[in-house]
């Protein structure tokens, strides 16, 4: 079965069981759009370097079936030492035994998306699909047409989550290849706050294609800490589209760490639709071997007096390929915008490749914006300084690379998690 | 300790050191003075092993070893220490971790076990006390955000921690006010003993009021053109470098 036949097949299966399917009415339109758009190809400017051709040859199975039990999942390293609320999805479906709920404020809702559609229809309808627009993005349409399940997070007005929520997605490709469409909807209302961690991992030898969509809404004066940890090793293809829609006086700190994955494409889109917003976007990618990582970001300053700071850092080894494409769009209304963007790369081999493209589109006149990209080796001066103190070249390099990477990891405000990630970074370097 | 013979070095095809001869015995303090551009920093860089320079002739014997054959890290492990004129800031590398790594790499080189974490901290604390180092400096990233004086004091503190046999100080006095100069010099004087040698590089005589040298050499156009005792420094203080330049030009 070709990939497109598979998709059609999956859609028909959902259609056949429309009565039990929570999302049946949403799928139809999206599927029609997907059929029109198809899977993105390198002919599209935004997909120039991100080639999905090998996925299209894959023989995927859309099924939650997994023989892993809770113990095996914990062993797989689901960060179970971190004290957090937890939702665990295996091959796209909720694995309830591993869910943990620590909050005492009963107004806060965290559930599977399918369940939320039944139990909180009004909130669901008010937000679902309101921030993304699948009419021009094949993978968004695909996700909406075939979404498996995902997390629904609702923090109502004035509520504060006391612990982070960790949404873990495990790909179990032990028995078969995996095709999944996780979909998360996160709603932080006025004066509310939360910390959400997306945690991706994979086990097994078969291939997988995970096509995630996150829609995140942050209401006035809302606060969000959002961390994405991508560590799905093996034959993994991972597309991750995250749309944040923020209203006035909101603070968002977003950190994306891509530590593993054969092919990763992130689309991160901030829409700052209110005054006095602060948006921080930090990212780190460390591809090695033949890994491919593409970070596309877009920050829309739609209203005056907002601040955004973006810093993405990459360390590339072996034959790895990375892409950074960051766009800041300052709308006509958005006077007194402060927007910063940096992309810094260290290439550790002659055969690694980075394509970086920082872009500014400014339609207001009273703004402060800077952007820039660097590509290079480690600086000579610090290297020599360390070696002149008796530290070997190899150890000096390790210290400097860790410092370069930890600068991003430390933007995560959970020390316990930072410590785990820093040791993983160290191992990868 | 160290014996430099006919050392020539160049950078980008430009000859900077043009035959340096210098012998330093254990416990001796030698000062090298000279006008800007004479090659003072080049000499210290070549001795420490900076790769930008090409040694075109000459040899350096460091305690029985051919120094020029050694990597920068092995020179340090053999007991050489360069206090930099411009210590580099290294954000994200903690001073403590840096010193622990440096000490343990040196121990490994000499076939010793690494220092236990608690022993290391005890050792560091005692050295901090001895060198009157502020705790806040060692808890930060290496030299990050340090003032000029703090950077130089940190160089001397590292010297105390690494216990080298031969210390090169490249214009440690530059950019220091009189109080900082006193503190730095006091630190260096504490480290002086009958085994440890120093090569103190400076443009001004004032540092040598505090760190009194056994010998003073004048470097000009990549050559040592005059040597004497501490009184030579005083003479330079009064007369400047012009008379030396004239002497050299007249001899050509
Ligand atoms: N990286 C370099 N490239 C080219 N010339 C250099 C470089 N470093 C030093 N020089 C030159 O070498 C000479 C000696 O410099 P330096 O050793 O720094 O002198 P000093 O420390 O005595 O002031 C100067 O003429 C300087 O311009
Ligand atoms: Mg100099």
mmCIF file of C-alpha atoms in Angstrom, chain A residues 18-190:
data_model
loop_
_atom_site.group_PDB
_atom_site.id
_atom_site.type_symbol
_atom_site.label_atom_id
_atom_site.label_comp_id
_atom_site.label_asym_id
_atom_site.label_seq_id
_atom_site.Cartn_x
_atom_site.Cartn_y
_atom_site.Cartn_z
ATOM 1 C CA UNK A 18 -18.498 7.450 12.511
ATOM 2 C CA UNK A 19 -20.923 6.873 15.356
ATOM 3 C CA UNK A 20 -18.189 5.978 17.873
ATOM 4 C CA UNK A 21 -15.697 8.489 16.499
ATOM 5 C CA UNK A 22 -15.481 11.734 18.505
ATOM 6 C CA UNK A 23 -14.067 13.693 15.597
ATOM 7 C CA UNK A 24 -15.956 12.263 12.647
ATOM 8 C CA UNK A 25 -17.574 15.541 11.559
ATOM 9 C CA UNK A 26 -14.213 17.382 11.696
ATOM 10 C CA UNK A 27 -12.397 14.917 9.508
ATOM 11 C CA UNK A 28 -14.343 15.162 6.291
ATOM 12 C CA UNK A 29 -13.515 18.703 5.311
ATOM 13 C CA UNK A 30 -9.900 18.316 6.356
ATOM 14 C CA UNK A 31 -9.518 15.167 4.310
ATOM 15 C CA UNK A 32 -10.853 16.880 1.211
ATOM 16 C CA UNK A 33 -8.286 19.637 1.755
ATOM 17 C CA UNK A 34 -5.508 17.142 2.272
ATOM 18 C CA UNK A 35 -6.404 15.360 -0.947
ATOM 19 C CA UNK A 36 -6.012 18.683 -2.706
ATOM 20 C CA UNK A 37 -2.702 19.676 -1.005
ATOM 21 C CA UNK A 38 -1.037 16.323 -0.539
ATOM 22 C CA UNK A 39 2.113 15.742 1.462
ATOM 23 C CA UNK A 40 4.463 18.736 1.116
ATOM 24 C CA UNK A 41 7.262 18.310 -1.391
ATOM 25 C CA UNK A 42 10.581 20.078 -1.774
ATOM 26 C CA UNK A 43 9.036 22.101 -4.572
ATOM 27 C CA UNK A 44 7.425 24.288 -1.909
ATOM 28 C CA UNK A 45 9.719 27.126 -0.783
ATOM 29 C CA UNK A 46 9.136 26.372 2.909
ATOM 30 C CA UNK A 47 9.892 22.693 2.355
ATOM 31 C CA UNK A 48 12.919 23.147 0.143
ATOM 32 C CA UNK A 49 15.227 21.153 2.412
ATOM 33 C CA UNK A 50 12.691 18.905 4.154
ATOM 34 C CA UNK A 51 12.241 15.849 2.061
ATOM 35 C CA UNK A 52 9.421 13.476 2.997
ATOM 36 C CA UNK A 53 9.878 11.200 0.032
ATOM 37 C CA UNK A 54 11.133 8.275 2.078
ATOM 38 C CA UNK A 55 8.005 8.470 4.243
ATOM 39 C CA UNK A 56 5.853 8.105 1.186
ATOM 40 C CA UNK A 57 7.425 4.737 0.469
ATOM 41 C CA UNK A 58 6.905 3.562 4.032
ATOM 42 C CA UNK A 59 4.454 0.829 4.870
ATOM 43 C CA UNK A 60 2.863 2.275 7.953
ATOM 44 C CA UNK A 61 0.304 0.892 10.325
ATOM 45 C CA UNK A 62 -2.140 3.141 12.060
ATOM 46 C CA UNK A 63 -2.850 1.353 15.276
ATOM 47 C CA UNK A 64 -2.452 1.956 18.972
ATOM 48 C CA UNK A 65 -1.548 -1.664 19.489
ATOM 49 C CA UNK A 66 1.510 -2.032 21.644
ATOM 50 C CA UNK A 67 2.733 -4.926 23.760
ATOM 51 C CA UNK A 68 4.587 -2.660 26.132
ATOM 52 C CA UNK A 69 3.370 -2.705 29.713
ATOM 53 C CA UNK A 70 3.737 0.110 32.204
ATOM 54 C CA UNK A 71 7.069 -1.209 33.493
ATOM 55 C CA UNK A 72 8.537 -1.342 30.029
ATOM 56 C CA UNK A 73 7.380 2.195 29.357
ATOM 57 C CA UNK A 74 8.914 3.484 32.558
ATOM 58 C CA UNK A 75 12.156 1.714 31.665
ATOM 59 C CA UNK A 76 12.085 3.342 28.260
ATOM 60 C CA UNK A 77 12.848 6.515 30.196
ATOM 61 C CA UNK A 78 9.671 8.535 30.406
ATOM 62 C CA UNK A 79 11.178 10.958 32.899
ATOM 63 C CA UNK A 80 9.175 9.391 35.682
ATOM 64 C CA UNK A 81 11.412 10.962 38.306
ATOM 65 C CA UNK A 82 10.128 14.418 37.456
ATOM 66 C CA UNK A 83 7.281 15.394 39.742
ATOM 67 C CA UNK A 84 4.528 16.360 37.332
ATOM 68 C CA UNK A 85 1.036 15.682 36.166
ATOM 69 C CA UNK A 86 1.351 13.110 33.439
ATOM 70 C CA UNK A 87 -0.451 11.942 30.368
ATOM 71 C CA UNK A 88 1.174 9.126 28.424
ATOM 72 C CA UNK A 89 0.186 8.265 24.870
ATOM 73 C CA UNK A 90 1.461 5.164 23.123
ATOM 74 C CA UNK A 91 1.259 5.186 19.338
ATOM 75 C CA UNK A 92 -1.219 8.011 19.590
ATOM 76 C CA UNK A 93 -3.638 6.567 22.142
ATOM 77 C CA UNK A 94 -3.891 7.331 25.844
ATOM 78 C CA UNK A 95 -2.254 4.821 28.191
ATOM 79 C CA UNK A 96 -4.318 5.544 31.305
ATOM 80 C CA UNK A 97 -2.321 3.423 33.772
ATOM 81 C CA UNK A 98 0.544 5.859 33.622
ATOM 82 C CA UNK A 99 -1.493 9.021 33.996
ATOM 83 C CA UNK A 100 -0.799 10.979 37.142
ATOM 84 C CA UNK A 101 -2.881 13.832 38.447
ATOM 85 C CA UNK A 102 -1.582 15.993 41.282
ATOM 86 C CA UNK A 103 -3.658 19.165 41.036
ATOM 87 C CA UNK A 104 -6.195 19.965 43.740
ATOM 88 C CA UNK A 105 -7.958 22.805 41.938
ATOM 89 C CA UNK A 106 -10.971 21.019 40.486
ATOM 90 C CA UNK A 107 -11.647 23.679 37.892
ATOM 91 C CA UNK A 108 -8.555 22.613 35.947
ATOM 92 C CA UNK A 109 -9.270 20.003 33.305
ATOM 93 C CA UNK A 110 -6.705 17.701 31.775
ATOM 94 C CA UNK A 111 -7.967 14.796 29.716
ATOM 95 C CA UNK A 112 -7.660 13.092 26.382
ATOM 96 C CA UNK A 113 -8.917 15.226 23.542
ATOM 97 C CA UNK A 114 -11.534 12.653 22.577
ATOM 98 C CA UNK A 115 -12.944 12.697 26.091
ATOM 99 C CA UNK A 116 -12.916 16.513 26.212
ATOM 100 C CA UNK A 117 -15.014 16.727 23.087
ATOM 101 C CA UNK A 118 -17.735 14.769 24.869
ATOM 102 C CA UNK A 119 -17.435 16.294 28.318
ATOM 103 C CA UNK A 120 -16.568 19.931 27.570
ATOM 104 C CA UNK A 121 -18.094 20.538 24.160
ATOM 105 C CA UNK A 122 -18.507 24.316 24.551
ATOM 106 C CA UNK A 123 -14.869 24.965 25.485
ATOM 107 C CA UNK A 124 -13.697 22.525 22.860
ATOM 108 C CA UNK A 125 -15.678 24.179 20.078
ATOM 109 C CA UNK A 126 -14.637 27.660 21.184
ATOM 110 C CA UNK A 127 -10.967 26.881 20.639
ATOM 111 C CA UNK A 128 -10.420 23.792 18.528
ATOM 112 C CA UNK A 129 -9.204 24.614 15.020
ATOM 113 C CA UNK A 130 -9.511 28.339 15.693
ATOM 114 C CA UNK A 131 -5.789 29.142 15.646
ATOM 115 C CA UNK A 132 -4.463 26.941 12.893
ATOM 116 C CA UNK A 133 -5.501 27.140 9.301
ATOM 117 C CA UNK A 134 -5.177 23.853 7.492
ATOM 118 C CA UNK A 135 -6.266 25.172 4.121
ATOM 119 C CA UNK A 136 -2.663 25.722 3.031
ATOM 120 C CA UNK A 137 -0.710 23.159 5.001
ATOM 121 C CA UNK A 138 -0.981 19.572 3.888
ATOM 122 C CA UNK A 139 0.245 18.112 7.167
ATOM 123 C CA UNK A 140 -2.187 20.219 9.205
ATOM 124 C CA UNK A 141 -5.058 18.988 7.067
ATOM 125 C CA UNK A 142 -3.748 15.443 7.381
ATOM 126 C CA UNK A 143 -3.571 15.699 11.151
ATOM 127 C CA UNK A 144 -7.095 17.070 11.375
ATOM 128 C CA UNK A 145 -8.408 14.371 9.050
ATOM 129 C CA UNK A 146 -6.774 11.484 10.873
ATOM 130 C CA UNK A 147 -6.066 12.736 14.398
ATOM 131 C CA UNK A 148 -5.697 9.840 16.788
ATOM 132 C CA UNK A 149 -6.014 11.542 20.150
ATOM 133 C CA UNK A 150 -4.029 13.910 22.304
ATOM 134 C CA UNK A 151 -4.124 16.081 25.367
ATOM 135 C CA UNK A 152 -6.758 18.589 26.274
ATOM 136 C CA UNK A 153 -5.640 21.105 28.867
ATOM 137 C CA UNK A 154 -7.971 23.722 30.240
ATOM 138 C CA UNK A 155 -6.773 26.130 32.928
ATOM 139 C CA UNK A 156 -9.704 28.455 33.585
ATOM 140 C CA UNK A 157 -9.627 32.102 34.532
ATOM 141 C CA UNK A 158 -7.425 32.792 37.553
ATOM 142 C CA UNK A 159 -6.319 29.207 38.034
ATOM 143 C CA UNK A 160 -2.690 28.212 38.388
ATOM 144 C CA UNK A 161 -1.382 24.725 37.833
ATOM 145 C CA UNK A 162 0.841 23.833 40.760
ATOM 146 C CA UNK A 163 2.864 21.214 38.883
ATOM 147 C CA UNK A 164 3.959 20.906 35.296
ATOM 148 C CA UNK A 165 1.963 18.747 32.938
ATOM 149 C CA UNK A 166 4.086 16.311 30.998
ATOM 150 C CA UNK A 167 2.552 14.933 27.833
ATOM 151 C CA UNK A 168 4.645 11.968 26.824
ATOM 152 C CA UNK A 169 4.252 10.436 23.403
ATOM 153 C CA UNK A 170 5.898 7.077 22.959
ATOM 154 C CA UNK A 171 6.284 5.469 19.603
ATOM 155 C CA UNK A 172 6.404 1.706 19.974
ATOM 156 C CA UNK A 173 7.802 0.417 16.706
ATOM 157 C CA UNK A 174 8.770 -2.992 18.067
ATOM 158 C CA UNK A 175 6.072 -4.922 16.215
ATOM 159 C CA UNK A 176 5.249 -2.744 13.251
ATOM 160 C CA UNK A 177 5.884 0.635 11.722
ATOM 161 C CA UNK A 178 3.813 3.425 13.249
ATOM 162 C CA UNK A 179 1.771 6.239 11.758
ATOM 163 C CA UNK A 180 0.169 8.607 14.245
ATOM 164 C CA UNK A 181 -1.463 12.020 14.369
ATOM 165 C CA UNK A 182 -1.350 13.390 17.918
ATOM 166 C CA UNK A 183 -3.348 16.538 18.472
ATOM 167 C CA UNK A 184 -3.128 18.687 21.594
ATOM 168 C CA UNK A 185 -5.283 21.610 22.623
ATOM 169 C CA UNK A 186 -4.063 23.794 25.472
ATOM 170 C CA UNK A 187 -6.193 26.625 26.811
ATOM 171 C CA UNK A 188 -4.817 28.993 29.425
ATOM 172 C CA UNK A 189 -7.493 31.521 30.262
ATOM 173 C CA UNK A 190 -7.209 35.047 31.602
#
